[in-house]
Amino acid sequence: MKVLAIETSCDETGIALVEGTKTSEGFAFETKKAALLSQALLHSPYGGVYPNLAKREHQKNLPALFEQFANEEFDAVAVTHGPGLEPALWTGIEFAKKVAAEKNVPLLPTNHMEGHLISSLAQPSGEHSNILQNVRMSVLALLISGGHTEFVLMKEWLQYEIIGKTLDDAVGEAFDKVARMLGLPYPGGPEISKLAAQARKKLPEKGEMNTTPTPFSGTFSVPKLPRPMINSGTCDFSFSGLKTAALYALRDRGGIQKLSNDEIAAFAAELEDAIADVMVSKTRQALEQTNAQTFVIGGGVAANRYIREKLQALVLEEFPDIDLRLPQLSITGDNAIMIAQAALARALSGLNDTAGPELRAVGNLSIAS
Ligand code: KG4
Ligand code: ZN
């Protein structure tokens, strides 16, 4: 089965054509063609995604990207209908409706978070191929992005329960907002991560977890940032306090203009440490609580090398029997391949619901609905 997928939930415009087949042990996906346009640079001056600008860009980008697919044959059109920014989602939905009607194929509404989850669970099996097989249930997924931070438990195939989530900001948002305070461009996560790695390299030896790198003592002591809710005993998160603590810590030191580049890098490392500590502690809690057999991480923040390393170490040292699936870096950010894979996993399992002209954007769509 071939699916043309469209993703416009945030600031990436994506179209992908993916063929999926059922195999004896699961599913195989082959990406026939994929196109992606990022608007990140355009949104950079705003320090975040500006919904109406995103909408205008998707409206411009979709027809341009679709030219590459106009002569292709496919059996269905999948489209992200949530969660995401509604004005942005609508442009993809309206476009998908038109394409599905013109080609006379069904429209498959697809959940963006399921796209992150399924594509992270699938493993590479060639340059453009992935296999989704031998998945040991239940699966615990940590989905971390600019809009979400949640633990999703899949006890039965493609049925989800949210067992913990952020009570306020998403982790990507924390990275982006603190990055902005540090004068770094949007998206801030990769920038923080780069600086943090530079700061750690300057340490005489690699800082242990829970300790703050302080290579610049004397002129500047790196403030210790809080690890919000780390001992709450739940799988919930909170990041707004971390953001505020970062703001006050910078203000106490007279603002970033008073800091050297090394000091800014050390601050970035402390922020990344604080976030990684919380991720590790909450994942330990969630794995103990659920007894999951597979652990997967997905979403834009799953590209963070430091968080990946820390989570990998946790699983290797404390949960060695668990199957850990880390996504390929190329699919952690928003894209349409992940939407196609989620739609195919559903369709090939006989679980998809098709939609008609009534399909709507649902900004706060839950993966568990
Ligand atoms: O999944 P995604 O591409 O879009 C949403 O669905 O939100 O996630 C985007 C988020 C942004 O907040 C960005 O700063 C963050 O992912 N991000 C990172 C890294 N790469 C992207 N955060 C930390 N470290 C990274 N390497
Ligand atoms: Zn996303």
Short mmCIF file of C-alpha atoms and ligand atoms in Angstrom, two decimals:
data_model
loop_
_atom_site.label_atom_id
_atom_site.label_comp_id
_atom_site.label_asym_id
_atom_site.label_seq_id
_atom_site.Cartn_x
_atom_site.Cartn_y
_atom_site.Cartn_z
CA MET A 1 0.00 0.00 0.00
CA LYS A 2 1.34 3.45 -0.93
CA VAL A 3 0.51 6.49 1.17
CA LEU A 4 1.15 10.12 0.37
CA ALA A 5 1.50 11.95 3.69
CA ILE A 6 1.25 15.63 4.47
CA GLU A 7 2.61 17.29 7.63
CA THR A 8 2.03 20.95 8.50
CA SER A 9 1.44 20.95 12.26
CA CYS A 10 4.17 23.43 13.14
CA ASP A 11 6.95 25.06 11.15
CA GLU A 12 7.95 22.24 8.80
CA THR A 13 6.10 21.62 5.55
CA GLY A 14 6.51 17.95 4.66
CA ILE A 15 5.23 15.66 1.94
CA ALA A 16 6.32 12.03 1.63
CA LEU A 17 5.39 9.00 -0.40
CA VAL A 18 5.92 5.76 1.50
CA GLU A 19 5.08 2.20 0.59
CA GLY A 20 4.19 -0.13 3.41
CA THR A 21 3.85 -3.90 3.43
CA LYS A 22 2.91 -6.40 6.05
CA THR A 23 5.62 -8.94 6.79
CA SER A 24 5.52 -12.10 8.88
CA GLU A 25 6.95 -10.21 11.85
CA GLY A 26 5.55 -6.75 11.38
CA PHE A 27 5.75 -4.08 8.72
CA ALA A 28 8.24 -2.82 6.18
CA PHE A 29 8.25 0.78 4.99
CA GLU A 30 10.02 2.12 1.95
CA THR A 31 10.28 5.85 1.41
CA LYS A 32 9.84 6.47 -2.29
CA LYS A 33 10.18 10.22 -2.14
CA ALA A 34 10.23 12.83 0.63
CA ALA A 35 10.29 16.62 0.59
CA LEU A 36 10.65 18.93 3.56
CA LEU A 37 10.87 22.69 3.91
CA SER A 38 11.73 24.24 7.25
CA GLN A 39 10.56 27.70 8.20
CA ALA A 40 12.78 27.87 11.29
CA LEU A 41 14.84 30.78 9.96
CA LEU A 42 11.72 32.83 9.27
CA HIS A 43 10.43 32.32 12.81
CA SER A 44 13.81 32.89 14.40
CA PRO A 45 13.33 36.64 15.03
CA TYR A 46 10.14 35.86 17.00
CA GLY A 47 11.89 33.32 19.25
CA GLY A 48 9.18 30.79 18.47
CA VAL A 49 6.70 29.79 15.82
CA TYR A 50 4.33 32.52 14.75
CA PRO A 51 1.10 30.67 13.75
CA ASN A 52 -0.17 32.94 10.99
CA LEU A 53 3.24 33.19 9.41
CA ALA A 54 3.46 29.38 9.54
CA LYS A 55 0.08 29.13 7.83
CA ARG A 56 1.07 31.52 5.05
CA GLU A 57 4.32 29.63 4.44
CA HIS A 58 2.59 26.23 4.36
CA GLN A 59 0.10 27.62 1.84
CA LYS A 60 2.98 28.71 -0.33
CA ASN A 61 5.15 25.61 0.19
CA LEU A 62 2.60 22.82 -0.23
CA PRO A 63 1.81 23.34 -3.93
CA ALA A 64 5.51 23.87 -4.67
CA LEU A 65 6.53 20.65 -2.92
CA PHE A 66 3.61 18.72 -4.36
CA GLU A 67 4.85 19.32 -7.90
CA GLN A 68 7.39 16.58 -7.23
CA PHE A 69 4.57 14.14 -6.45
CA ALA A 70 1.96 15.18 -9.00
CA ASN A 71 2.53 12.19 -11.27
CA GLU A 72 2.77 9.61 -8.52
CA GLU A 73 0.19 6.96 -7.83
CA PHE A 74 -0.90 6.24 -4.24
CA ASP A 75 -3.67 4.41 -2.43
CA ALA A 76 -4.43 6.97 0.28
CA VAL A 77 -3.54 10.44 1.52
CA ALA A 78 -2.54 10.72 5.20
CA VAL A 79 -2.60 14.09 6.89
CA THR A 80 -1.72 15.35 10.36
CA HIS A 81 -4.95 16.61 11.92
CA GLY A 82 -3.47 17.31 15.35
CA PRO A 83 -1.97 18.11 17.72
CA GLY A 84 -0.33 21.32 16.54
CA LEU A 85 -1.03 24.91 15.63
CA GLU A 86 -4.54 24.99 14.21
CA PRO A 87 -3.96 27.55 11.43
CA ALA A 88 -0.98 25.48 10.30
CA LEU A 89 -2.83 22.15 10.55
CA TRP A 90 -5.73 23.49 8.51
CA THR A 91 -3.56 24.27 5.50
CA GLY A 92 -2.35 20.66 5.35
CA ILE A 93 -5.86 19.29 5.86
CA GLU A 94 -7.41 21.42 3.13
CA PHE A 95 -4.62 20.51 0.75
CA ALA A 96 -4.90 16.79 1.59
CA LYS A 97 -8.68 16.85 1.05
CA LYS A 98 -8.18 18.31 -2.41
CA VAL A 99 -5.50 15.78 -3.38
CA ALA A 100 -7.53 12.83 -2.06
CA ALA A 101 -10.62 14.00 -3.96
CA GLU A 102 -8.69 14.54 -7.19
CA LYS A 103 -7.06 11.11 -7.00
CA ASN A 104 -10.22 9.53 -5.65
CA VAL A 105 -8.43 7.85 -2.73
CA PRO A 106 -9.28 7.76 0.99
CA LEU A 107 -8.08 10.40 3.44
CA LEU A 108 -6.39 9.04 6.58
CA PRO A 109 -6.35 11.48 9.53
CA THR A 110 -3.13 10.92 11.47
CA ASN A 111 -1.95 11.93 14.92
CA HIS A 112 1.34 13.82 14.91
CA MET A 113 2.53 12.21 18.17
CA GLU A 114 1.76 8.74 16.86
CA GLY A 115 3.95 9.69 13.91
CA HIS A 116 6.85 10.47 16.26
CA LEU A 117 6.24 7.26 18.22
CA ILE A 118 5.89 4.83 15.29
CA SER A 119 8.79 6.27 13.29
CA SER A 120 11.03 6.07 16.36
CA LEU A 121 10.02 2.46 16.95
CA ALA A 122 10.73 1.52 13.33
CA GLN A 123 14.34 0.66 12.62
CA PRO A 124 16.45 1.35 9.54
CA SER A 125 16.89 -1.59 7.20
CA GLY A 126 18.45 0.19 4.24
CA GLU A 127 18.99 3.71 3.04
CA HIS A 128 15.32 4.43 2.48
CA SER A 129 13.71 1.50 4.27
CA ASN A 130 12.54 0.81 7.77
CA ILE A 131 11.12 -2.20 9.50
CA LEU A 132 8.70 -2.13 12.36
CA GLN A 133 8.90 -5.58 13.83
CA ASN A 134 9.55 -7.71 16.90
CA VAL A 135 8.04 -5.05 19.11
CA ARG A 136 7.89 -6.46 22.62
CA MET A 137 4.84 -5.23 24.48
CA SER A 138 4.20 -3.22 26.37
CA VAL A 139 5.96 -0.20 24.91
CA LEU A 140 6.79 2.87 26.94
CA ALA A 141 7.36 5.97 24.82
CA LEU A 142 8.85 9.24 26.02
CA LEU A 143 7.67 11.86 23.55
CA ILE A 144 9.59 15.10 23.87
CA SER A 145 9.06 17.98 21.49
CA GLY A 146 8.38 21.69 21.29
CA GLY A 147 4.74 21.20 22.23
CA HIS A 148 4.72 17.94 24.20
CA THR A 149 6.41 16.09 27.01
CA GLU A 150 4.60 12.88 27.78
CA PHE A 151 5.00 9.22 28.68
CA VAL A 152 2.75 7.08 26.53
CA LEU A 153 2.14 3.43 27.33
CA MET A 154 1.12 1.07 24.53
CA LYS A 155 -0.13 -2.14 26.15
CA GLU A 156 -2.00 -3.23 23.06
CA TRP A 157 -0.95 -2.51 19.51
CA LEU A 158 -1.67 1.15 18.63
CA GLN A 159 -3.72 1.71 21.76
CA TYR A 160 -2.33 4.36 24.03
CA GLU A 161 -2.56 5.56 27.56
CA ILE A 162 -0.80 8.69 28.83
CA ILE A 163 0.82 7.87 32.15
CA GLY A 164 2.57 11.18 32.72
CA LYS A 165 2.94 14.56 31.09
CA THR A 166 4.09 18.09 31.65
CA LEU A 167 1.86 20.18 33.83
CA ASP A 168 3.01 23.37 32.12
CA ASP A 169 5.71 23.92 29.48
CA ALA A 170 7.06 21.26 27.14
CA VAL A 171 10.73 20.41 27.40
CA GLY A 172 11.48 21.78 23.91
CA GLU A 173 9.82 25.00 24.97
CA ALA A 174 12.14 25.18 28.01
CA PHE A 175 15.16 24.73 25.74
CA ASP A 176 13.83 27.34 23.30
CA LYS A 177 12.90 29.93 25.94
CA VAL A 178 16.14 29.72 27.89
CA ALA A 179 18.05 29.80 24.60
CA ARG A 180 16.29 33.03 23.81
CA MET A 181 17.32 34.45 27.20
CA LEU A 182 20.89 33.53 26.29
CA GLY A 183 20.60 35.39 22.98
CA LEU A 184 20.59 32.21 20.90
CA PRO A 185 18.42 31.79 17.79
CA TYR A 186 15.29 29.65 17.48
CA PRO A 187 15.10 26.66 17.64
CA GLY A 188 17.15 26.86 20.80
CA GLY A 189 17.50 23.16 21.67
CA PRO A 190 20.28 22.37 19.21
CA GLU A 191 22.09 25.63 20.10
CA ILE A 192 22.01 24.91 23.84
CA SER A 193 23.21 21.41 23.16
CA LYS A 194 26.15 22.58 21.05
CA LEU A 195 27.29 25.08 23.69
CA ALA A 196 26.83 22.55 26.48
CA ALA A 197 29.06 20.07 24.65
CA GLN A 198 31.72 22.77 24.25
CA ALA A 199 31.57 23.59 27.96
CA ARG A 200 31.90 19.94 28.95
CA LYS A 201 34.94 19.53 26.72
CA LYS A 202 36.71 22.21 28.74
CA LEU A 203 36.29 20.30 31.96
CA PRO A 204 39.37 18.49 33.23
CA GLU A 205 37.29 15.36 33.22
CA LYS A 206 33.74 14.77 32.21
CA GLY A 207 31.39 16.10 34.87
CA GLU A 208 29.39 13.47 36.64
CA MET A 209 25.66 13.55 36.43
CA ASN A 210 24.11 15.81 39.02
CA THR A 211 27.21 17.93 39.22
CA THR A 212 27.55 21.23 37.53
CA PRO A 213 30.59 21.85 35.38
CA THR A 214 32.45 24.75 36.92
CA PRO A 215 35.51 25.34 34.80
CA PHE A 216 35.20 29.07 35.26
CA SER A 217 35.16 29.36 39.04
CA GLY A 218 36.74 32.50 40.30
CA THR A 219 35.12 34.75 37.77
CA PHE A 220 31.77 33.05 37.53
CA SER A 221 30.08 30.30 39.43
CA VAL A 222 27.50 28.49 37.39
CA PRO A 223 24.18 28.69 39.19
CA LYS A 224 22.65 25.36 40.10
CA LEU A 225 19.28 25.18 38.40
CA PRO A 226 16.35 23.26 39.90
CA ARG A 227 15.32 19.76 38.76
CA PRO A 228 11.57 20.32 38.93
CA MET A 229 9.43 17.49 40.30
CA ILE A 230 12.37 15.10 40.20
CA ASN A 231 11.25 13.41 43.41
CA SER A 232 7.49 13.75 42.97
CA GLY A 233 7.04 9.99 42.66
CA THR A 234 4.90 10.52 39.56
CA CYS A 235 5.66 10.46 35.84
CA ASP A 236 4.60 14.08 35.44
CA PHE A 237 6.92 16.92 34.55
CA SER A 238 7.04 20.68 35.07
CA PHE A 239 9.41 23.04 33.30
CA SER A 240 8.07 26.53 33.89
CA GLY A 241 9.96 26.82 37.21
CA LEU A 242 13.20 25.90 35.49
CA LYS A 243 12.65 28.64 32.95
CA THR A 244 11.94 31.19 35.71
CA ALA A 245 14.97 30.03 37.72
CA ALA A 246 17.14 30.51 34.63
CA LEU A 247 15.72 34.00 34.15
CA TYR A 248 16.44 35.01 37.76
CA ALA A 249 19.90 33.44 37.74
CA LEU A 250 20.81 35.46 34.66
CA ARG A 251 19.32 38.62 36.13
CA ASP A 252 21.29 38.10 39.38
CA ARG A 253 24.46 38.03 37.36
CA GLY A 254 23.65 41.31 35.65
CA GLY A 255 22.24 39.91 32.39
CA ILE A 256 23.90 38.03 29.57
CA GLN A 257 25.86 41.06 28.43
CA LYS A 258 27.96 40.58 31.58
CA LEU A 259 28.76 36.96 30.71
CA SER A 260 31.59 35.68 28.57
CA ASN A 261 30.98 33.08 25.87
CA ASP A 262 32.46 30.43 28.15
CA GLU A 263 30.08 31.41 30.92
CA ILE A 264 27.09 31.24 28.58
CA ALA A 265 28.24 27.79 27.49
CA ALA A 266 28.56 26.66 31.12
CA PHE A 267 25.05 27.92 31.77
CA ALA A 268 23.76 25.97 28.76
CA ALA A 269 25.45 22.84 30.15
CA GLU A 270 23.75 23.30 33.51
CA LEU A 271 20.37 23.68 31.80
CA GLU A 272 20.92 20.54 29.75
CA ASP A 273 22.10 18.69 32.87
CA ALA A 274 19.00 19.75 34.79
CA ILE A 275 16.72 18.57 31.98
CA ALA A 276 18.62 15.31 31.48
CA ASP A 277 18.52 14.57 35.23
CA VAL A 278 14.75 14.98 35.22
CA MET A 279 14.37 12.81 32.09
CA VAL A 280 16.46 10.02 33.62
CA SER A 281 14.68 10.07 36.95
CA LYS A 282 11.20 10.15 35.40
CA THR A 283 12.08 7.39 32.95
CA ARG A 284 13.32 5.19 35.81
CA GLN A 285 10.03 5.84 37.59
CA ALA A 286 7.96 5.07 34.48
CA LEU A 287 9.88 1.88 33.62
CA GLU A 288 9.53 0.58 37.18
CA GLN A 289 5.87 1.49 37.33
CA THR A 290 4.89 -0.04 33.98
CA ASN A 291 7.22 -2.99 33.64
CA ALA A 292 7.48 -2.11 29.94
CA GLN A 293 9.52 -4.41 27.68
CA THR A 294 10.38 -1.76 25.11
CA PHE A 295 11.40 1.84 25.68
CA VAL A 296 11.41 4.35 22.84
CA ILE A 297 11.95 8.09 22.67
CA GLY A 298 10.58 10.37 19.98
CA GLY A 299 10.04 14.02 19.04
CA GLY A 300 12.39 16.88 18.23
CA VAL A 301 14.19 16.82 21.59
CA ALA A 302 15.02 13.13 21.02
CA ALA A 303 17.79 14.51 18.78
CA ASN A 304 19.59 15.73 21.92
CA ARG A 305 22.75 13.64 22.14
CA TYR A 306 23.29 14.19 25.84
CA ILE A 307 19.75 13.11 26.77
CA ARG A 308 20.08 10.09 24.46
CA GLU A 309 23.36 9.09 26.13
CA LYS A 310 21.94 9.47 29.63
CA LEU A 311 18.81 7.46 28.82
CA GLN A 312 20.87 4.79 27.09
CA ALA A 313 23.10 4.50 30.15
CA LEU A 314 20.06 4.22 32.42
CA VAL A 315 18.60 1.36 30.39
CA LEU A 316 21.93 -0.47 30.02
CA GLU A 317 22.78 -0.21 33.69
CA GLU A 318 19.42 -0.58 35.39
CA PHE A 319 17.06 -2.20 32.87
CA PRO A 320 19.32 -4.37 30.69
CA ASP A 321 16.47 -6.62 29.52
CA ILE A 322 14.51 -3.78 28.02
CA ASP A 323 14.63 -3.23 24.28
CA LEU A 324 15.71 0.41 23.80
CA ARG A 325 14.84 2.10 20.52
CA LEU A 326 16.48 5.42 19.79
CA PRO A 327 15.29 7.15 16.62
CA GLN A 328 17.60 7.99 13.75
CA LEU A 329 18.52 11.65 14.03
CA SER A 330 17.11 12.32 10.57
CA ILE A 331 13.52 11.60 11.66
CA THR A 332 13.41 13.16 15.14
CA GLY A 333 12.24 16.55 13.85
CA ASP A 334 8.86 16.97 12.22
CA ASN A 335 8.56 15.35 8.79
CA ALA A 336 5.98 13.62 6.62
CA ILE A 337 7.68 10.21 6.53
CA MET A 338 6.68 9.66 10.15
CA ILE A 339 3.08 10.55 9.31
CA ALA A 340 3.07 8.07 6.43
CA GLN A 341 4.52 5.34 8.66
CA ALA A 342 1.94 5.88 11.39
CA ALA A 343 -0.90 5.89 8.85
CA LEU A 344 0.47 2.73 7.22
CA ALA A 345 0.92 0.94 10.57
CA ARG A 346 -2.74 1.67 11.27
CA ALA A 347 -4.06 0.87 7.81
CA LEU A 348 -2.09 -2.39 7.53
CA SER A 349 -3.38 -3.38 10.98
CA GLY A 350 -6.94 -2.72 9.83
CA LEU A 351 -7.29 0.04 12.40
CA ASN A 352 -7.46 3.24 10.43
CA ASP A 353 -10.49 5.48 10.25
CA THR A 354 -10.94 7.29 7.01
CA ALA A 355 -12.26 10.82 6.98
CA GLY A 356 -14.28 12.87 4.56
CA PRO A 357 -14.72 16.57 3.87
CA GLU A 358 -15.73 17.09 7.51
CA LEU A 359 -12.16 16.43 8.77
CA ARG A 360 -11.09 19.21 11.11
CA ALA A 361 -7.87 20.37 12.73
CA VAL A 362 -7.70 19.54 16.44
CA GLY A 363 -4.95 21.60 18.03
CA ASN A 364 -4.93 19.68 21.31
CA LEU A 365 -5.60 16.20 19.91
CA SER A 366 -4.39 13.53 22.34
CA ILE A 367 -2.66 10.34 21.29
CA ALA A 368 -4.90 8.53 23.76
CA SER A 369 -8.19 9.71 22.27
O1 KG4 B 1 9.03 17.54 17.23
P1 KG4 B 1 9.51 18.89 16.85
O2 KG4 B 1 10.36 19.03 15.61
O3 KG4 B 1 8.31 19.88 16.70
C1 KG4 B 1 7.19 19.78 17.55
O4 KG4 B 1 6.34 18.91 17.27
O5 KG4 B 1 7.19 20.57 18.53
O6 KG4 B 1 10.32 19.47 18.11
C2 KG4 B 1 10.89 20.74 18.07
C3 KG4 B 1 11.64 21.00 19.37
C4 KG4 B 1 12.14 22.42 19.53
O7 KG4 B 1 11.76 22.89 20.80
C5 KG4 B 1 13.65 22.27 19.44
O8 KG4 B 1 14.37 23.23 20.16
C6 KG4 B 1 13.84 20.89 20.01
O9 KG4 B 1 12.77 20.14 19.47
N1 KG4 B 1 15.12 20.29 19.64
C7 KG4 B 1 16.10 20.02 20.53
C8 KG4 B 1 17.18 19.49 19.78
N2 KG4 B 1 16.81 19.46 18.47
C9 KG4 B 1 15.55 19.95 18.40
N3 KG4 B 1 16.14 20.17 21.86
C10 KG4 B 1 17.27 19.82 22.48
N4 KG4 B 1 18.36 19.32 21.85
C11 KG4 B 1 18.36 19.15 20.52
N5 KG4 B 1 19.44 18.64 19.89
ZN ZN B 2 6.69 17.09 16.46
#
